[in-house]
């Protein structure tokens, strides 16, 4: 009887390194494809379309004809544009830094609490989750000149949202009340990330109070602070909802901001090309100011 040795099973050759790289690349492309498609359709294409329309005399729906830089020349010679730009900058000054400092102060106070910390934090954060329509309706009632709570308590008769002096500061106050809770949450996360051992070591060296804050708390919070300032800057440059619902740009354009100006020209005056020009200028201003701010904040971080 012949002894037969069963044929050995041949091992499959290991996939080549190139095949593995190709497989990983295809997997990565499949994962990012949905987001990339949404990004291209809803951000990149509209942005390019607005830039293209800014060089035309298009109305709200039509394609229009090419006019070169005529819209830009008209815009920079338009006094209303400079009014809207100055109002936007003024609104940023009224909100960005005060909102950041108030958020830091409230976060430090919340962390000092023990029993009611979560309740107080929820109270600060609750306005942030409210729709802007609810926020503006509440403050329209609170600051109403005839039967508002503020005028009733103080005995004044200021028309807060119709007064040329108080209108924009009033909208800024409402904006801070609405959004400060988000800053408080970010600052609390930053404060809790600072190791307690650093404070203990500084206390052993005799540091206390403001010395601890300026030497330990503030430098370690700088990344969070720079992020909040950047977010505030971008958000306030794009301010629209509160202005539209509370003042609609009045009185006498005292609260007219760039985005509301673009809305007026595009949807009310049917000047689609000119409104696109305002949008492009606003985008460029945001990019330039954000780049400058990031550069300055990065220098502060390295220092």
Short mmCIF file of C-alpha atoms in Angstrom, two decimals:
data_model
loop_
_atom_site.label_atom_id
_atom_site.label_comp_id
_atom_site.label_asym_id
_atom_site.label_seq_id
_atom_site.Cartn_x
_atom_site.Cartn_y
_atom_site.Cartn_z
CA UNK A 1 0.00 0.00 0.00
CA UNK A 2 1.43 3.28 -0.98
CA UNK A 3 1.64 6.02 1.64
CA UNK A 4 0.23 9.15 0.18
CA UNK A 5 0.98 12.46 1.77
CA UNK A 6 -1.94 14.88 1.58
CA UNK A 7 -1.13 17.93 -0.42
CA UNK A 8 -0.13 20.83 1.77
CA UNK A 9 -2.37 23.84 1.70
CA UNK A 10 -0.61 26.65 0.00
CA UNK A 11 -0.56 29.84 2.05
CA UNK A 12 -2.19 32.83 0.48
CA UNK A 13 0.33 35.52 -0.35
CA UNK A 14 0.11 38.50 1.96
CA UNK A 15 -1.45 41.53 0.33
CA UNK A 16 1.10 43.95 -0.92
CA UNK A 17 1.73 47.20 0.89
CA UNK A 18 0.37 49.09 -2.09
CA UNK A 19 -2.92 47.18 -1.91
CA UNK A 20 -3.26 47.94 1.80
CA UNK A 21 -2.66 51.62 1.20
CA UNK A 22 -5.22 51.61 -1.62
CA UNK A 23 -7.80 49.90 0.61
CA UNK A 24 -7.28 52.40 3.42
CA UNK A 25 -7.53 55.28 0.97
CA UNK A 26 -10.82 53.98 -0.44
CA UNK A 27 -12.21 53.54 3.08
CA UNK A 28 -11.21 57.08 4.01
CA UNK A 29 -12.77 58.47 0.83
CA UNK A 30 -16.04 56.66 1.51
CA UNK A 31 -16.14 58.05 5.05
CA UNK A 32 -15.52 61.67 4.09
CA UNK A 33 -17.55 61.65 0.87
CA UNK A 34 -20.94 62.56 2.46
CA UNK A 35 -19.50 65.51 4.37
CA UNK A 36 -17.49 66.64 1.34
CA UNK A 37 -20.60 66.55 -0.84
CA UNK A 38 -22.62 68.58 1.65
CA UNK A 39 -19.70 71.01 2.06
CA UNK A 40 -19.41 71.55 -1.69
CA UNK A 41 -23.14 71.90 -2.33
CA UNK A 42 -24.11 74.09 0.62
CA UNK A 43 -20.95 76.16 1.22
CA UNK A 44 -18.44 76.21 -1.61
CA UNK A 45 -20.94 76.51 -4.47
CA UNK A 46 -23.04 79.28 -2.83
CA UNK A 47 -19.86 81.18 -1.96
CA UNK A 48 -18.57 81.02 -5.53
CA UNK A 49 -22.02 81.92 -6.82
CA UNK A 50 -22.21 85.01 -4.60
CA UNK A 51 -18.75 86.11 -5.76
CA UNK A 52 -19.84 85.67 -9.39
CA UNK A 53 -23.08 87.60 -8.84
CA UNK A 54 -21.19 90.48 -7.22
CA UNK A 55 -19.81 91.35 -10.67
CA UNK A 56 -23.27 91.54 -12.27
CA UNK A 57 -26.39 93.68 -12.13
CA UNK A 58 -28.58 90.66 -11.33
CA UNK A 59 -31.86 91.05 -9.52
CA UNK A 60 -33.02 88.58 -6.88
CA UNK A 61 -33.60 85.67 -9.28
CA UNK A 62 -32.09 86.63 -12.64
CA UNK A 63 -28.55 86.02 -13.84
CA UNK A 64 -27.88 89.62 -14.83
CA UNK A 65 -25.11 90.94 -17.04
CA UNK A 66 -21.44 91.40 -16.22
CA UNK A 67 -20.64 94.89 -14.90
CA UNK A 68 -17.08 94.45 -13.67
CA UNK A 69 -16.18 96.37 -10.53
CA UNK A 70 -19.11 98.76 -10.81
CA UNK A 71 -20.91 97.32 -7.76
CA UNK A 72 -17.77 97.59 -5.64
CA UNK A 73 -17.14 101.19 -6.72
CA UNK A 74 -20.74 102.07 -5.93
CA UNK A 75 -20.55 100.31 -2.56
CA UNK A 76 -17.45 102.14 -1.36
CA UNK A 77 -19.00 105.47 -2.35
CA UNK A 78 -22.28 104.69 -0.60
CA UNK A 79 -22.65 106.43 2.82
CA UNK A 80 -25.11 103.76 3.98
CA UNK A 81 -22.41 101.10 3.62
CA UNK A 82 -20.03 102.98 5.90
CA UNK A 83 -22.85 103.53 8.38
CA UNK A 84 -23.56 99.80 8.43
CA UNK A 85 -19.86 98.97 8.77
CA UNK A 86 -19.34 101.38 11.67
CA UNK A 87 -22.47 100.08 13.40
CA UNK A 88 -21.17 96.52 13.01
CA UNK A 89 -17.80 97.45 14.53
CA UNK A 90 -19.54 99.32 17.35
CA UNK A 91 -21.71 96.28 18.06
CA UNK A 92 -18.61 94.07 18.21
CA UNK A 93 -17.01 96.43 20.74
CA UNK A 94 -20.20 96.32 22.82
CA UNK A 95 -20.40 92.53 22.86
CA UNK A 96 -17.21 90.57 22.13
CA UNK A 97 -14.92 91.63 24.98
CA UNK A 98 -17.66 92.25 27.61
CA UNK A 99 -19.22 88.87 26.81
CA UNK A 100 -15.86 87.15 27.22
CA UNK A 101 -14.96 88.88 30.49
CA UNK A 102 -18.43 88.32 31.94
CA UNK A 103 -18.27 84.65 30.98
CA UNK A 104 -14.92 84.28 32.75
CA UNK A 105 -16.14 86.02 35.89
CA UNK A 106 -19.32 83.95 36.07
CA UNK A 107 -17.39 80.72 35.47
CA UNK A 108 -15.05 81.47 38.38
CA UNK A 109 -18.03 82.27 40.62
CA UNK A 110 -19.84 79.06 39.63
CA UNK A 111 -16.78 76.95 40.46
CA UNK A 112 -16.69 78.45 43.96
CA UNK A 113 -20.17 77.09 44.64
CA UNK A 114 -20.59 73.62 46.05
CA UNK A 115 -24.21 72.60 46.53
CA UNK A 116 -25.95 74.70 43.90
CA UNK A 117 -23.24 74.63 41.23
CA UNK A 118 -25.17 72.58 38.67
CA UNK A 119 -28.37 74.54 39.25
CA UNK A 120 -26.66 77.91 38.79
CA UNK A 121 -24.79 76.67 35.71
CA UNK A 122 -28.07 75.46 34.19
CA UNK A 123 -29.64 78.86 34.90
CA UNK A 124 -26.81 80.64 33.05
CA UNK A 125 -26.88 78.21 30.13
CA UNK A 126 -30.67 78.04 29.74
CA UNK A 127 -31.03 81.28 27.69
CA UNK A 128 -28.53 79.96 25.14
CA UNK A 129 -30.84 77.11 24.12
CA UNK A 130 -33.81 79.43 23.57
CA UNK A 131 -34.74 80.39 19.99
CA UNK A 132 -33.89 83.95 19.06
CA UNK A 133 -37.59 84.70 18.50
CA UNK A 134 -38.36 83.81 22.12
CA UNK A 135 -35.43 85.86 23.41
CA UNK A 136 -36.43 88.96 21.47
CA UNK A 137 -40.09 88.66 22.47
CA UNK A 138 -39.13 88.42 26.15
CA UNK A 139 -36.89 91.48 26.00
CA UNK A 140 -39.37 93.42 23.89
CA UNK A 141 -41.73 93.07 26.81
CA UNK A 142 -39.13 93.72 29.54
CA UNK A 143 -37.82 96.87 27.82
CA UNK A 144 -41.13 98.12 26.46
CA UNK A 145 -41.41 101.90 26.91
CA UNK A 146 -45.05 101.82 28.08
CA UNK A 147 -45.53 98.74 30.25
CA UNK A 148 -42.03 97.20 30.37
CA UNK A 149 -40.61 95.93 33.64
CA UNK A 150 -37.42 98.01 33.48
CA UNK A 151 -39.18 101.34 32.98
CA UNK A 152 -41.74 100.42 35.64
CA UNK A 153 -39.03 99.71 38.23
CA UNK A 154 -36.75 102.62 37.34
CA UNK A 155 -39.49 105.15 36.59
CA UNK A 156 -37.91 106.09 33.27
CA UNK A 157 -39.65 106.38 29.92
CA UNK A 158 -36.79 105.44 27.59
CA UNK A 159 -37.81 103.76 24.35
CA UNK A 160 -34.89 101.34 24.49
CA UNK A 161 -35.14 99.86 21.00
CA UNK A 162 -36.28 103.08 19.30
CA UNK A 163 -33.91 105.54 20.93
CA UNK A 164 -30.97 106.49 18.64
CA UNK A 165 -28.53 106.35 21.56
CA UNK A 166 -29.80 103.28 23.40
CA UNK A 167 -31.01 101.06 20.55
CA UNK A 168 -27.73 99.33 19.65
CA UNK A 169 -26.48 99.01 23.27
CA UNK A 170 -29.86 97.48 24.14
CA UNK A 171 -29.52 94.88 21.39
CA UNK A 172 -25.96 94.21 22.58
CA UNK A 173 -27.22 93.67 26.14
CA UNK A 174 -29.83 91.18 24.91
CA UNK A 175 -27.17 89.37 22.87
CA UNK A 176 -24.84 89.07 25.87
CA UNK A 177 -27.67 87.78 28.08
CA UNK A 178 -28.55 85.23 25.41
CA UNK A 179 -25.05 83.90 24.63
CA UNK A 180 -22.94 84.31 27.78
CA UNK A 181 -23.95 80.87 29.06
CA UNK A 182 -21.98 79.19 26.28
CA UNK A 183 -18.86 81.15 27.24
CA UNK A 184 -19.37 80.20 30.89
CA UNK A 185 -19.45 76.54 29.92
CA UNK A 186 -16.22 76.81 27.91
CA UNK A 187 -14.44 78.70 30.68
CA UNK A 188 -15.52 76.15 33.29
CA UNK A 189 -14.05 73.39 31.13
CA UNK A 190 -10.82 75.38 30.85
CA UNK A 191 -10.64 76.11 34.58
CA UNK A 192 -11.24 72.48 35.51
CA UNK A 193 -8.42 71.39 33.20
CA UNK A 194 -5.86 73.33 35.26
CA UNK A 195 -4.17 70.96 37.69
CA UNK A 196 -4.76 71.66 41.38
CA UNK A 197 -1.12 70.78 42.03
CA UNK A 198 -0.03 73.96 40.26
CA UNK A 199 -2.12 76.06 42.63
CA UNK A 200 -0.80 74.13 45.63
CA UNK A 201 2.80 74.68 44.56
CA UNK A 202 2.16 78.39 44.03
CA UNK A 203 0.46 78.65 47.43
CA UNK A 204 3.52 77.13 49.07
CA UNK A 205 5.56 79.90 47.45
CA UNK A 206 3.27 82.49 49.03
CA UNK A 207 1.13 83.37 45.99
CA UNK A 208 -2.55 84.12 46.57
CA UNK A 209 -5.50 86.08 45.18
CA UNK A 210 -4.74 88.10 42.09
CA UNK A 211 -1.20 86.73 41.92
CA UNK A 212 -2.60 83.24 41.41
CA UNK A 213 -4.98 84.50 38.75
CA UNK A 214 -2.42 86.43 36.69
CA UNK A 215 0.40 83.89 37.08
CA UNK A 216 -1.50 80.60 36.75
CA UNK A 217 -5.17 80.92 35.85
CA UNK A 218 -4.93 83.47 33.04
CA UNK A 219 -1.95 81.93 31.17
CA UNK A 220 -3.52 78.45 31.30
CA UNK A 221 -6.88 79.84 30.16
CA UNK A 222 -5.42 81.74 27.22
CA UNK A 223 -6.17 79.03 24.60
CA UNK A 224 -9.83 78.93 25.71
CA UNK A 225 -10.00 82.73 25.85
CA UNK A 226 -8.57 83.12 22.35
CA UNK A 227 -11.08 80.58 21.02
CA UNK A 228 -14.01 82.42 22.64
CA UNK A 229 -12.82 85.79 21.32
CA UNK A 230 -12.52 84.39 17.81
CA UNK A 231 -15.99 82.83 17.95
CA UNK A 232 -17.43 86.07 19.33
CA UNK A 233 -15.80 88.12 16.60
CA UNK A 234 -17.15 85.95 13.78
CA UNK A 235 -20.62 85.69 15.32
CA UNK A 236 -21.01 89.43 15.91
CA UNK A 237 -19.79 90.33 12.42
CA UNK A 238 -22.69 88.18 11.16
CA UNK A 239 -25.26 89.70 13.52
CA UNK A 240 -28.70 89.74 11.92
CA UNK A 241 -31.50 88.00 13.83
CA UNK A 242 -31.60 90.19 16.94
CA UNK A 243 -31.31 93.40 14.93
CA UNK A 244 -34.03 92.36 12.49
CA UNK A 245 -36.47 91.25 15.19
CA UNK A 246 -35.85 94.09 17.67
CA UNK A 247 -35.15 97.22 15.60
CA UNK A 248 -35.09 96.30 11.87
CA UNK A 249 -32.13 98.65 11.52
CA UNK A 250 -33.84 101.71 12.98
CA UNK A 251 -34.15 104.32 14.15
CA UNK A 252 -32.62 106.24 11.25
CA UNK A 253 -30.22 103.36 10.45
CA UNK A 254 -28.64 103.64 13.92
CA UNK A 255 -28.72 99.83 14.21
CA UNK A 256 -28.22 99.00 10.54
CA UNK A 257 -25.46 96.36 10.25
CA UNK A 258 -23.81 94.84 7.20
CA UNK A 259 -25.85 91.65 6.99
CA UNK A 260 -29.13 93.53 7.40
CA UNK A 261 -27.98 96.00 4.74
CA UNK A 262 -27.34 93.08 2.37
CA UNK A 263 -30.78 91.66 3.19
CA UNK A 264 -32.46 94.99 2.42
CA UNK A 265 -30.73 95.36 -0.92
CA UNK A 266 -31.30 91.76 -1.98
CA UNK A 267 -34.78 90.87 -0.74
CA UNK A 268 -36.47 94.25 -0.44
CA UNK A 269 -34.86 96.27 -3.22
CA UNK A 270 -34.31 93.27 -5.55
CA UNK A 271 -30.66 94.24 -6.09
CA UNK A 272 -29.16 90.76 -6.05
CA UNK A 273 -25.80 91.71 -7.54
CA UNK A 274 -25.30 94.64 -5.18
CA UNK A 275 -26.38 92.54 -2.18
CA UNK A 276 -23.84 89.89 -3.22
CA UNK A 277 -21.16 92.59 -3.28
CA UNK A 278 -21.96 93.48 0.33
CA UNK A 279 -21.74 89.79 1.24
CA UNK A 280 -18.36 89.40 -0.45
CA UNK A 281 -16.96 92.48 1.31
CA UNK A 282 -18.28 91.18 4.63
CA UNK A 283 -16.64 87.81 4.01
CA UNK A 284 -13.29 89.43 3.18
CA UNK A 285 -13.48 91.65 6.28
CA UNK A 286 -14.20 88.63 8.50
CA UNK A 287 -11.31 86.66 6.99
CA UNK A 288 -8.85 89.54 7.36
CA UNK A 289 -9.85 90.44 10.91
CA UNK A 290 -9.90 86.77 11.95
CA UNK A 291 -6.42 86.22 10.48
CA UNK A 292 -5.07 89.27 12.32
CA UNK A 293 -6.72 88.18 15.55
CA UNK A 294 -5.37 84.63 15.27
CA UNK A 295 -1.87 85.99 14.66
CA UNK A 296 -2.08 88.35 17.65
CA UNK A 297 -3.56 85.68 19.93
CA UNK A 298 -0.92 83.15 18.90
CA UNK A 299 1.77 85.65 19.84
CA UNK A 300 0.11 86.06 23.23
CA UNK A 301 -0.02 82.28 23.62
CA UNK A 302 3.70 81.92 22.91
CA UNK A 303 4.48 84.78 25.30
#
